[in-house]
XYZ file of N, CA and C in Angstrom:
168
model
N 0.854 -1.163 0.000
C 0.000 0.000 0.000
C 0.904 1.231 0.000
N 0.576 2.170 -0.874
C 1.368 3.370 -1.028
C 0.522 4.587 -0.706
N 1.113 5.509 0.039
C 0.421 6.741 0.396
C 0.945 7.878 -0.485
N 0.019 8.681 -0.986
C 0.377 9.835 -1.804
C -0.290 11.073 -1.248
N 0.327 12.222 -1.497
C -0.300 13.486 -1.133
C -0.198 14.412 -2.338
N -1.386 14.785 -2.865
C -1.448 15.667 -4.024
C -2.358 16.826 -3.665
N -1.867 18.026 -3.788
C -2.633 19.226 -3.451
C -3.227 19.146 -2.047
N -2.407 18.751 -1.101
C -2.791 18.635 0.306
C -3.945 17.660 0.543
N -4.148 16.730 -0.393
C -5.141 15.661 -0.227
C -4.388 14.347 -0.175
N -4.799 13.479 0.744
C -4.112 12.211 0.924
C -4.832 11.111 0.152
N -4.065 10.274 -0.552
C -4.577 9.162 -1.330
C -3.816 7.909 -0.946
N -4.479 6.771 -1.142
C -3.850 5.488 -0.860
C -3.969 4.621 -2.102
N -2.876 4.035 -2.530
C -2.872 3.112 -3.653
C -2.801 1.692 -3.115
N -3.721 0.853 -3.582
C -3.715 -0.553 -3.169
C -3.689 -1.413 -4.419
N -3.099 -2.579 -4.320
C -3.111 -3.496 -5.470
C -4.545 -3.887 -5.832
N -4.746 -4.198 -7.105
C -6.097 -4.477 -7.602
C -6.751 -5.650 -6.882
N -6.004 -6.693 -6.592
C -6.576 -7.855 -5.899
C -7.080 -7.472 -4.512
N -6.325 -6.660 -3.792
C -6.754 -6.206 -2.468
C -7.993 -5.328 -2.580
N -8.029 -4.470 -3.606
C -9.175 -3.592 -3.814
C -10.436 -4.414 -4.085
N -10.325 -5.440 -4.921
C -11.471 -6.287 -5.229
C -11.932 -7.046 -3.989
N -10.989 -7.479 -3.152
C -11.353 -8.163 -1.915
C -12.093 -7.203 -0.981
N -11.644 -5.946 -0.899
C -12.327 -4.947 -0.079
C -13.729 -4.658 -0.606
N -13.872 -4.575 -1.922
C -15.185 -4.346 -2.520
C -16.136 -5.499 -2.196
N -15.635 -6.719 -2.283
C -16.467 -7.890 -2.006
C -16.914 -7.888 -0.549
N -16.004 -7.569 0.365
C -16.356 -7.516 1.789
C -17.415 -6.449 2.029
N -17.273 -5.290 1.394
C -18.232 -4.200 1.562
C -19.589 -4.596 0.993
N -19.597 -5.297 -0.126
C -20.856 -5.711 -0.747
C -21.589 -6.721 0.128
N -20.863 -7.565 0.804
C -21.490 -8.571 1.664
C -22.096 -7.952 2.919
N -21.601 -6.775 3.320
C -22.083 -6.130 4.535
C -23.336 -5.290 4.296
N -23.642 -4.975 3.027
C -24.819 -4.167 2.749
C -26.070 -5.023 2.826
N -27.151 -4.414 3.248
C -28.423 -5.124 3.332
C -29.073 -5.136 1.955
N -29.620 -6.262 1.540
C -30.284 -6.291 0.244
C -31.556 -5.445 0.264
N -31.881 -4.868 -0.872
C -33.071 -4.049 -0.961
C -34.306 -4.935 -0.952
N -35.372 -4.401 -0.385
C -36.618 -5.127 -0.312
C -37.213 -5.241 -1.711
N -37.644 -6.446 -2.086
C -38.270 -6.652 -3.373
C -39.770 -6.465 -3.239
N -40.352 -5.811 -4.217
C -41.784 -5.570 -4.207
C -42.489 -6.632 -5.042
N -43.725 -6.916 -4.682
C -44.514 -7.804 -5.512
C -44.900 -7.045 -6.779
N -45.439 -7.743 -7.748
C -45.804 -7.096 -9.013
C -46.861 -6.025 -8.781
N -47.835 -6.324 -7.944
C -48.901 -5.367 -7.664
C -48.327 -4.131 -6.968
N -47.464 -4.333 -5.989
C -46.845 -3.213 -5.280
C -45.969 -2.396 -6.221
N -45.226 -3.066 -7.084
C -44.339 -2.368 -8.015
C -45.143 -1.508 -8.989
N -46.253 -2.039 -9.493
C -47.093 -1.261 -10.412
C -47.658 -0.037 -9.709
N -48.139 -0.216 -8.492
C -48.708 0.908 -7.742
C -47.635 1.965 -7.480
N -46.440 1.526 -7.110
C -45.342 2.447 -6.833
C -44.932 3.204 -8.091
N -44.841 2.499 -9.221
C -44.438 3.170 -10.459
C -45.504 4.169 -10.912
N -46.771 3.821 -10.754
C -47.833 4.767 -11.114
C -47.765 6.006 -10.239
N -47.479 5.805 -8.960
C -47.352 6.938 -8.034
C -46.220 7.858 -8.478
N -45.078 7.278 -8.846
C -43.938 8.080 -9.302
C -44.247 8.805 -10.603
N -44.932 8.123 -11.521
C -45.273 8.738 -12.798
C -46.169 9.945 -12.581
N -47.182 9.804 -11.711
C -48.068 10.927 -11.418
C -47.302 12.078 -10.752
N -46.361 11.729 -9.892
C -45.565 12.753 -9.209
C -44.709 13.516 -10.231
N -44.035 12.768 -11.116
C -43.172 13.397 -12.113
C -43.999 14.222 -13.095
N -45.166 13.719 -13.491
C -46.021 14.442 -14.426
C -46.524 15.745 -13.820
N -46.771 15.742 -12.512
C -47.245 16.942 -11.837
C -46.182 18.022 -11.736
N -44.910 17.635 -11.778
C -43.826 18.601 -11.675
C -43.618 19.377 -12.977
N -44.045 18.811 -14.092
C -43.813 19.463 -15.391
C -44.831 20.496 -15.708
């Protein structure tokens, strides 16, 4: 791991394999998003469409 300072900002360089391992660990820690049923999804999309249409 290499530390750099450019314009008084600190950066860290890590090898690609380590970066991918960190990304995988971070992805596993996130909670999955709730899936909607088809009926709920249609109702939600209609609500958004009406909201967006009202803004124009």
